[in-house]
Short mmCIF file of N, CA and C in Angstrom, two decimals:
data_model
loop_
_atom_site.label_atom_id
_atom_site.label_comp_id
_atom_site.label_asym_id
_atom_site.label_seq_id
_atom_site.Cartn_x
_atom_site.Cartn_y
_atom_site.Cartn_z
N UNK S 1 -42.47 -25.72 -58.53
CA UNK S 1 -41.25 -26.45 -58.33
C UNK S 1 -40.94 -26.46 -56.83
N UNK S 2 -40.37 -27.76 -56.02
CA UNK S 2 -40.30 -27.80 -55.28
C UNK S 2 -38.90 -27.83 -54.80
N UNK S 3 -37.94 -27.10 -53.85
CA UNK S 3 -36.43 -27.66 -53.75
C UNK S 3 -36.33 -28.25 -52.41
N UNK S 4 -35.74 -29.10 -52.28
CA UNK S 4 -34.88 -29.36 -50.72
C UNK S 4 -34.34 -29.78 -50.31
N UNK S 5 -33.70 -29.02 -49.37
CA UNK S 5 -31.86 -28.90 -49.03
C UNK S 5 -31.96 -29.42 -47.94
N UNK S 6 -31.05 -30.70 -47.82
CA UNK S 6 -31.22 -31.49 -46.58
C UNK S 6 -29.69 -31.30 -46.39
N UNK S 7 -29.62 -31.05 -44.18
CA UNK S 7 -28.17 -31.15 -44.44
C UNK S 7 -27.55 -32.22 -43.66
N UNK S 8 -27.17 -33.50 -44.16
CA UNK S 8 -26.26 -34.35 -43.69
C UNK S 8 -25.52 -34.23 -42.77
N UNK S 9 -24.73 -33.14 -42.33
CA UNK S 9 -24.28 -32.98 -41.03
C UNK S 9 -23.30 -34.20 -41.31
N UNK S 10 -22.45 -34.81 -40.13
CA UNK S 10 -21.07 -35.44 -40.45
C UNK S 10 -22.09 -36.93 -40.37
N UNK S 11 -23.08 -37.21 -40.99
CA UNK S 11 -23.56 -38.56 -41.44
C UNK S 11 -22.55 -39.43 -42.27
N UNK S 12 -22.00 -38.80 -42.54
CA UNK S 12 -20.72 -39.62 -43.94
C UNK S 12 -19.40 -40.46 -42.78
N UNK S 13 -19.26 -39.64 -41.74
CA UNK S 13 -18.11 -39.92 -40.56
C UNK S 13 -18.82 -40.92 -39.73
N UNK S 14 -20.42 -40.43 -38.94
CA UNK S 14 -21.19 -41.64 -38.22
C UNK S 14 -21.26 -42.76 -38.99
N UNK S 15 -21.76 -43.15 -40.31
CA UNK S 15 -21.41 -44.42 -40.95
C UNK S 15 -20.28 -44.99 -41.07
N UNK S 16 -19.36 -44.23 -41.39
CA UNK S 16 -17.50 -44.94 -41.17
C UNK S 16 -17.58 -45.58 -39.75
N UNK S 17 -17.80 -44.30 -39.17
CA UNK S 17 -17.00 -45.57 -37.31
C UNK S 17 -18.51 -46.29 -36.77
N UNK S 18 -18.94 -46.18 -37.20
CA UNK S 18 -20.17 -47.25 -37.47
C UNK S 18 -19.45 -48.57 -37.82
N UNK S 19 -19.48 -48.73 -39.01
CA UNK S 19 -19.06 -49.44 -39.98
C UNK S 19 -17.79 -50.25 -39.14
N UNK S 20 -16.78 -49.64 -38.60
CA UNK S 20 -15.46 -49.72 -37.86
C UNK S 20 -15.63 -50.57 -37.00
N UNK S 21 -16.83 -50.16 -36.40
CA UNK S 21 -16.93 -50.52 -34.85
C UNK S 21 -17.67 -52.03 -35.09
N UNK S 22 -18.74 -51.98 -36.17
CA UNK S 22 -19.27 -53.19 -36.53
C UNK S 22 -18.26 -54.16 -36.42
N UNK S 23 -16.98 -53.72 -37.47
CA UNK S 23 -16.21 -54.79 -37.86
C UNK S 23 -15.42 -55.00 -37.08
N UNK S 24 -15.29 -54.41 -36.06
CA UNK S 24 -14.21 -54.55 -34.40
C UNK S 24 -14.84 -55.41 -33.37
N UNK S 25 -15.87 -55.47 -33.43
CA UNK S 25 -16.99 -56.60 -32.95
C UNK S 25 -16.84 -57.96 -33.39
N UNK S 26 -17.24 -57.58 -34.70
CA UNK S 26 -17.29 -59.15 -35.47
C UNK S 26 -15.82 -59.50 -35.72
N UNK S 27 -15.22 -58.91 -35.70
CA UNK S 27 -13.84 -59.65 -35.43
C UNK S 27 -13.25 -60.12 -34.25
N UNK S 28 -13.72 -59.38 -32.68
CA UNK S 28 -13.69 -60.07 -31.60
C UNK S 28 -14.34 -61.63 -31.46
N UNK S 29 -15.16 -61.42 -31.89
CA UNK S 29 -16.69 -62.50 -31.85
C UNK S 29 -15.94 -63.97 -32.42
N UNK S 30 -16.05 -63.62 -34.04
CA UNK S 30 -15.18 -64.64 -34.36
C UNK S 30 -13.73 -65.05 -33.67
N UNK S 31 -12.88 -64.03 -33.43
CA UNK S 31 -11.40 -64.71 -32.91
C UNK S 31 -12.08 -66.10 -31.48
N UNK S 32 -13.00 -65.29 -30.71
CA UNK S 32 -13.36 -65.77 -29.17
C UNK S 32 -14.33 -67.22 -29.58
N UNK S 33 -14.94 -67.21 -30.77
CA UNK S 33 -15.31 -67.99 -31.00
C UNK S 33 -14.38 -69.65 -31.86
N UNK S 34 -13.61 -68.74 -32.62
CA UNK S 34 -12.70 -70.17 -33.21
C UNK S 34 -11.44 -70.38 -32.60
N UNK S 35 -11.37 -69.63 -31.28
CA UNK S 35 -10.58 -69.83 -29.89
C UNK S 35 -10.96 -71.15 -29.26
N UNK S 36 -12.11 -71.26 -29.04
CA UNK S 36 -13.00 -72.11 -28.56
C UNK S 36 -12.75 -73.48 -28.97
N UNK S 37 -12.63 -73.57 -30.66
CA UNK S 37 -11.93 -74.95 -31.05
C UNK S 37 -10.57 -75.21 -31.17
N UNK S 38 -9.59 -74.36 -30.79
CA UNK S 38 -8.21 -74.48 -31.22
C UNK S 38 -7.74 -75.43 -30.31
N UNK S 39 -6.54 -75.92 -30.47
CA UNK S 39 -5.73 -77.11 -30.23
C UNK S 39 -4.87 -76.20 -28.96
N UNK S 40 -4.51 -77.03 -27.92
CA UNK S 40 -4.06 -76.35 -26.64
C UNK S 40 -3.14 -77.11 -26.39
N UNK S 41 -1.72 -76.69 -26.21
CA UNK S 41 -0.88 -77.03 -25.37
C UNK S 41 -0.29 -76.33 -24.33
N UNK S 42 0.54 -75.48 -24.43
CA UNK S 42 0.64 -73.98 -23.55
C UNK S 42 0.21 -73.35 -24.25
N UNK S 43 -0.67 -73.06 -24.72
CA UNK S 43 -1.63 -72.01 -25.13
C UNK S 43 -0.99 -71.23 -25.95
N UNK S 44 0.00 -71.22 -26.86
CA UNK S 44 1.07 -70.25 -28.05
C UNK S 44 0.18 -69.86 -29.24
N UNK S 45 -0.73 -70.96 -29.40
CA UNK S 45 -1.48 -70.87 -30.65
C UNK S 45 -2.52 -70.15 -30.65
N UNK S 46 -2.97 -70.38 -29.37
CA UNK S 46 -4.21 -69.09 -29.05
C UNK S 46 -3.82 -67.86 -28.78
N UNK S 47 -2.36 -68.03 -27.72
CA UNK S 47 -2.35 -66.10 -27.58
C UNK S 47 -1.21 -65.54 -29.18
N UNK S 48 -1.15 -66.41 -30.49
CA UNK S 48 -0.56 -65.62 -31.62
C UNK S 48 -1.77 -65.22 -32.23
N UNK S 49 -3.21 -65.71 -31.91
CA UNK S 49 -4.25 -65.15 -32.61
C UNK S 49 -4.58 -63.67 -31.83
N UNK S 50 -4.41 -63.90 -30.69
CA UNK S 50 -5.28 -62.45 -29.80
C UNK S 50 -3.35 -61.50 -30.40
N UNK S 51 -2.32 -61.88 -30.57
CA UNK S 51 -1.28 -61.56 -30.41
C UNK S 51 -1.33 -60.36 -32.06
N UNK S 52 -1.32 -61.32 -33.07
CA UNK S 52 -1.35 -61.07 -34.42
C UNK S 52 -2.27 -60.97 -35.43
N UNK S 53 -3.88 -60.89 -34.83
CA UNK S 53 -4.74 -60.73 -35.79
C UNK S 53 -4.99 -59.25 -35.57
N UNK S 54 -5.40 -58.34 -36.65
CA UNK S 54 -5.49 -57.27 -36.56
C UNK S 54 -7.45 -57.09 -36.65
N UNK S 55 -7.61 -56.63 -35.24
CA UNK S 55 -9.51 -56.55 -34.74
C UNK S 55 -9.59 -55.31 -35.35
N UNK S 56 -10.31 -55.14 -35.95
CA UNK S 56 -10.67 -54.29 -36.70
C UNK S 56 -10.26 -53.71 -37.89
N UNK S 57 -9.99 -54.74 -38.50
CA UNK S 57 -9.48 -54.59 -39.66
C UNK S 57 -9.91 -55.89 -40.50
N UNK S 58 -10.18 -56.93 -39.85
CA UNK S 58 -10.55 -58.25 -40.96
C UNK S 58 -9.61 -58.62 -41.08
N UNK S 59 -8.80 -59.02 -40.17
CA UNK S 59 -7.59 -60.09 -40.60
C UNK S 59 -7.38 -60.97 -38.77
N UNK S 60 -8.11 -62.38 -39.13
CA UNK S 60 -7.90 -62.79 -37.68
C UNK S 60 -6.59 -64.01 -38.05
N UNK S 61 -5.57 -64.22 -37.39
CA UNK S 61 -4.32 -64.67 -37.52
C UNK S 61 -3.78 -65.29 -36.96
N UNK S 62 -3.60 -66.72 -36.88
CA UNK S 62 -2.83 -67.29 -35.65
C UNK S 62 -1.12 -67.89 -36.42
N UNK S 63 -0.40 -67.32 -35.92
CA UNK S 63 1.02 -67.18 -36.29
C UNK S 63 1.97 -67.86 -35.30
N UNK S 64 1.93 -68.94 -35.48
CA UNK S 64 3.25 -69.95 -34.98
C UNK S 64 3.90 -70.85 -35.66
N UNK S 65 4.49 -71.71 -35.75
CA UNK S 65 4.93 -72.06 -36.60
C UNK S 65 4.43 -73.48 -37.45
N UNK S 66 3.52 -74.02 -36.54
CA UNK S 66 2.66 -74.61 -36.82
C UNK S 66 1.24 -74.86 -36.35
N UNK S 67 1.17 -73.57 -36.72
CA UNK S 67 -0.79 -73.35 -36.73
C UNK S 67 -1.30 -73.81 -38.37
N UNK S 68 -0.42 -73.49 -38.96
CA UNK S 68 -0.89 -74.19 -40.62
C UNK S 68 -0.71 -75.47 -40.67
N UNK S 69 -0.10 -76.17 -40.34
CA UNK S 69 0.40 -77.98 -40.21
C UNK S 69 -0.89 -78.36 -39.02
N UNK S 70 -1.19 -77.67 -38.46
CA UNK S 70 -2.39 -78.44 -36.85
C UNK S 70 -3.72 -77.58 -37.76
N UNK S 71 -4.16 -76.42 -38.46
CA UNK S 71 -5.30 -76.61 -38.88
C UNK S 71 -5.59 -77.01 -40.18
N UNK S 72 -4.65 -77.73 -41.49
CA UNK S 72 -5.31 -78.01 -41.98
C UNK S 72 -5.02 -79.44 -42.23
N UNK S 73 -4.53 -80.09 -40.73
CA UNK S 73 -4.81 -81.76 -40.69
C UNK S 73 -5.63 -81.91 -40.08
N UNK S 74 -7.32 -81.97 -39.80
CA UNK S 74 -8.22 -82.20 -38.71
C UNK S 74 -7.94 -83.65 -38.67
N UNK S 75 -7.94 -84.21 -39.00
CA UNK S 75 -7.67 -85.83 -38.87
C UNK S 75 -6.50 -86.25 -37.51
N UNK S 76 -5.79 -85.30 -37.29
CA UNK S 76 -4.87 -85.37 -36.38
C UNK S 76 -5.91 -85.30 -35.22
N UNK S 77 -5.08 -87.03 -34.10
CA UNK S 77 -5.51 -87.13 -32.78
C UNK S 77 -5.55 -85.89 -31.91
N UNK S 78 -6.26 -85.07 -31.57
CA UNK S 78 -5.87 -83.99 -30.88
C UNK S 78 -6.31 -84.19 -29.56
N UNK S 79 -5.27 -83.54 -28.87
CA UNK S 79 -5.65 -83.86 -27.14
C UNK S 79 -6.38 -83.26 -26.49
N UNK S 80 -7.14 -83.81 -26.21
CA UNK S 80 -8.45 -82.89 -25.35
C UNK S 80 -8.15 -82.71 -23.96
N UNK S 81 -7.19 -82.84 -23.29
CA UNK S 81 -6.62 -82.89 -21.86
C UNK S 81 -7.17 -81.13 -21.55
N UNK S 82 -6.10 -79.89 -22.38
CA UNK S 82 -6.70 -78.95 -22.14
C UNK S 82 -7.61 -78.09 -23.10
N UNK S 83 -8.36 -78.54 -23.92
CA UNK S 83 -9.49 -78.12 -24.74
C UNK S 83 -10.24 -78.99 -25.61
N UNK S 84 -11.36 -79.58 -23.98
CA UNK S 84 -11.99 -80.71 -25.01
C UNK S 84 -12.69 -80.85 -26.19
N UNK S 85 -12.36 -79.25 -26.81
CA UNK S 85 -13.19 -78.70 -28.32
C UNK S 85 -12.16 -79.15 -29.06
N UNK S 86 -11.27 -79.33 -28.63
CA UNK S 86 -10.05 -79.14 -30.05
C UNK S 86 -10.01 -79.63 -31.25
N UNK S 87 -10.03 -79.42 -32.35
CA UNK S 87 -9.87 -79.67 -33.41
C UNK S 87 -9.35 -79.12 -34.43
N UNK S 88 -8.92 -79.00 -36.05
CA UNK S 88 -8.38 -78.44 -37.07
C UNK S 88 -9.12 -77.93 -37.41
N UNK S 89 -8.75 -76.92 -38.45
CA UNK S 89 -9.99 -76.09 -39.28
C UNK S 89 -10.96 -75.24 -38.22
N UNK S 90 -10.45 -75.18 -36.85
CA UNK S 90 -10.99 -74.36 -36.26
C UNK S 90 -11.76 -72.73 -36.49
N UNK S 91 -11.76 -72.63 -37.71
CA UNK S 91 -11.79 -71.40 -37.92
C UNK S 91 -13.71 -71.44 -38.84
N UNK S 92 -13.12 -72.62 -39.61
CA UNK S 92 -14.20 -73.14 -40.31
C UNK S 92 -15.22 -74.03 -39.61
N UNK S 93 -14.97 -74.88 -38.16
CA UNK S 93 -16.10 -75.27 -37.46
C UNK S 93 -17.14 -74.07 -36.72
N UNK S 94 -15.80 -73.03 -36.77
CA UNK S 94 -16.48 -71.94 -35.65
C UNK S 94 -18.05 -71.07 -36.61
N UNK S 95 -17.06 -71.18 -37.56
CA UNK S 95 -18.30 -70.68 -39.01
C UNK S 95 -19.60 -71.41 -38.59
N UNK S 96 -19.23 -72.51 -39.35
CA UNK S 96 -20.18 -73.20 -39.50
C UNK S 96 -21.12 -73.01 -38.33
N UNK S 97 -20.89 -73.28 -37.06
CA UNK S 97 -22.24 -72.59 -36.20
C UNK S 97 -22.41 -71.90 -35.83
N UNK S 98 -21.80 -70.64 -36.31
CA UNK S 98 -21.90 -69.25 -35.47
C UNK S 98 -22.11 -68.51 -36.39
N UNK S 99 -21.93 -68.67 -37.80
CA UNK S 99 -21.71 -67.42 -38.93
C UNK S 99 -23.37 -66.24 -38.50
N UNK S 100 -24.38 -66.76 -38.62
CA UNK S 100 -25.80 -66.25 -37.99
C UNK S 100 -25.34 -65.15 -37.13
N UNK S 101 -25.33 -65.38 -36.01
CA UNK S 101 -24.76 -65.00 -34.69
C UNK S 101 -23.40 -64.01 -35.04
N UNK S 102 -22.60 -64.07 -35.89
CA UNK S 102 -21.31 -63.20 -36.22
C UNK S 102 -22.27 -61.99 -36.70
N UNK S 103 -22.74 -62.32 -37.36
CA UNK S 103 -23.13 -61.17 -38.66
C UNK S 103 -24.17 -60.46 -37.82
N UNK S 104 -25.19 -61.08 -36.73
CA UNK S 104 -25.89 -60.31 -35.67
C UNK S 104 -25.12 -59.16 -34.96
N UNK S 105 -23.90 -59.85 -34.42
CA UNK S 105 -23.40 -59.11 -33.89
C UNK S 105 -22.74 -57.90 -34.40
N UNK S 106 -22.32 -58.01 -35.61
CA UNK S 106 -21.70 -56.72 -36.94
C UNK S 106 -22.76 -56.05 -36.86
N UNK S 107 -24.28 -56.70 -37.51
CA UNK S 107 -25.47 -55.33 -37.55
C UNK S 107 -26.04 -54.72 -36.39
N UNK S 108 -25.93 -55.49 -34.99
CA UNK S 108 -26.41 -55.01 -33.71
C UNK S 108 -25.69 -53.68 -33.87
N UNK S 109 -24.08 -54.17 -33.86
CA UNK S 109 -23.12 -52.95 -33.70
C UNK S 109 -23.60 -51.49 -33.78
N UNK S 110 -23.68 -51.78 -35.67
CA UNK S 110 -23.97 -51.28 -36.45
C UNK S 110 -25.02 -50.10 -35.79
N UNK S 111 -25.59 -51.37 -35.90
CA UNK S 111 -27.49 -50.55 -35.76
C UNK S 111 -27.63 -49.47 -34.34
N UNK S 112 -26.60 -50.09 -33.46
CA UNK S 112 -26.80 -49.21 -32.25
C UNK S 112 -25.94 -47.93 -32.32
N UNK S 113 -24.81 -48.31 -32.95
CA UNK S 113 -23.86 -46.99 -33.03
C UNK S 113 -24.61 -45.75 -33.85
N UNK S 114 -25.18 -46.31 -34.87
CA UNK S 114 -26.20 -45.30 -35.45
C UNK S 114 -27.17 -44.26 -35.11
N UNK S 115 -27.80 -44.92 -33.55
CA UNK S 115 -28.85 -44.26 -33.28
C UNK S 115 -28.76 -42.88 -32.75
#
């Protein structure tokens, strides 16, 4: 019979802020990324996302009073004067070409905090 006692050591804590740090990343990544398409006037709508999304936690948030009325009309003329990306659904264009690239950046995290 063979026994063996392996000892984990605080491996259970390195995977948590592992894990943490992944998702503090990929939540920068995305905000900076569906920043990129948001609608600009004095800039209120972009700094309630850096203002009110909670990074590291999975909740990215843009809170004004009409960030819900400007992203889910993309059809609305939007002015490209100061962000010639601008558009609605910013959150969901940013997906669409970056999701790859998000999730790199979560397992890079990941993978390096580990070592």
């Amino acid at each position: 019979m063979l026994k063996v006692k392996v000892d984990m050591g605080n491996i259970e804590e390195k995977v948590s802020e592992s894990l943490n740090q992944g998702q503090f990343a990929l939540d920068q990544q995305v905000l900076k990324d569906s920043n990129y398409f948001i609608p600009k006037d004095q800039g209120y709508l972009e700094e309630s996302g850096i203002l009110h999304s909670k990074i590291g936690e999975g909740e990215i948030i843009w809170k004004t009073p009409y960030a819900r009325r400007l992203y889910y009309n993309p059809q609305y003329n939007f002015s490209t004067d100061k962000n010639p990306n601008a558009r609605g659904m910013w959150f969901e264009h940013a997906k669409s070409l970056k999701l790859k690239s998000w999730l790199d950046v979560a397992k890079n995290e990941v993978k390096n905090r580990l070592r």
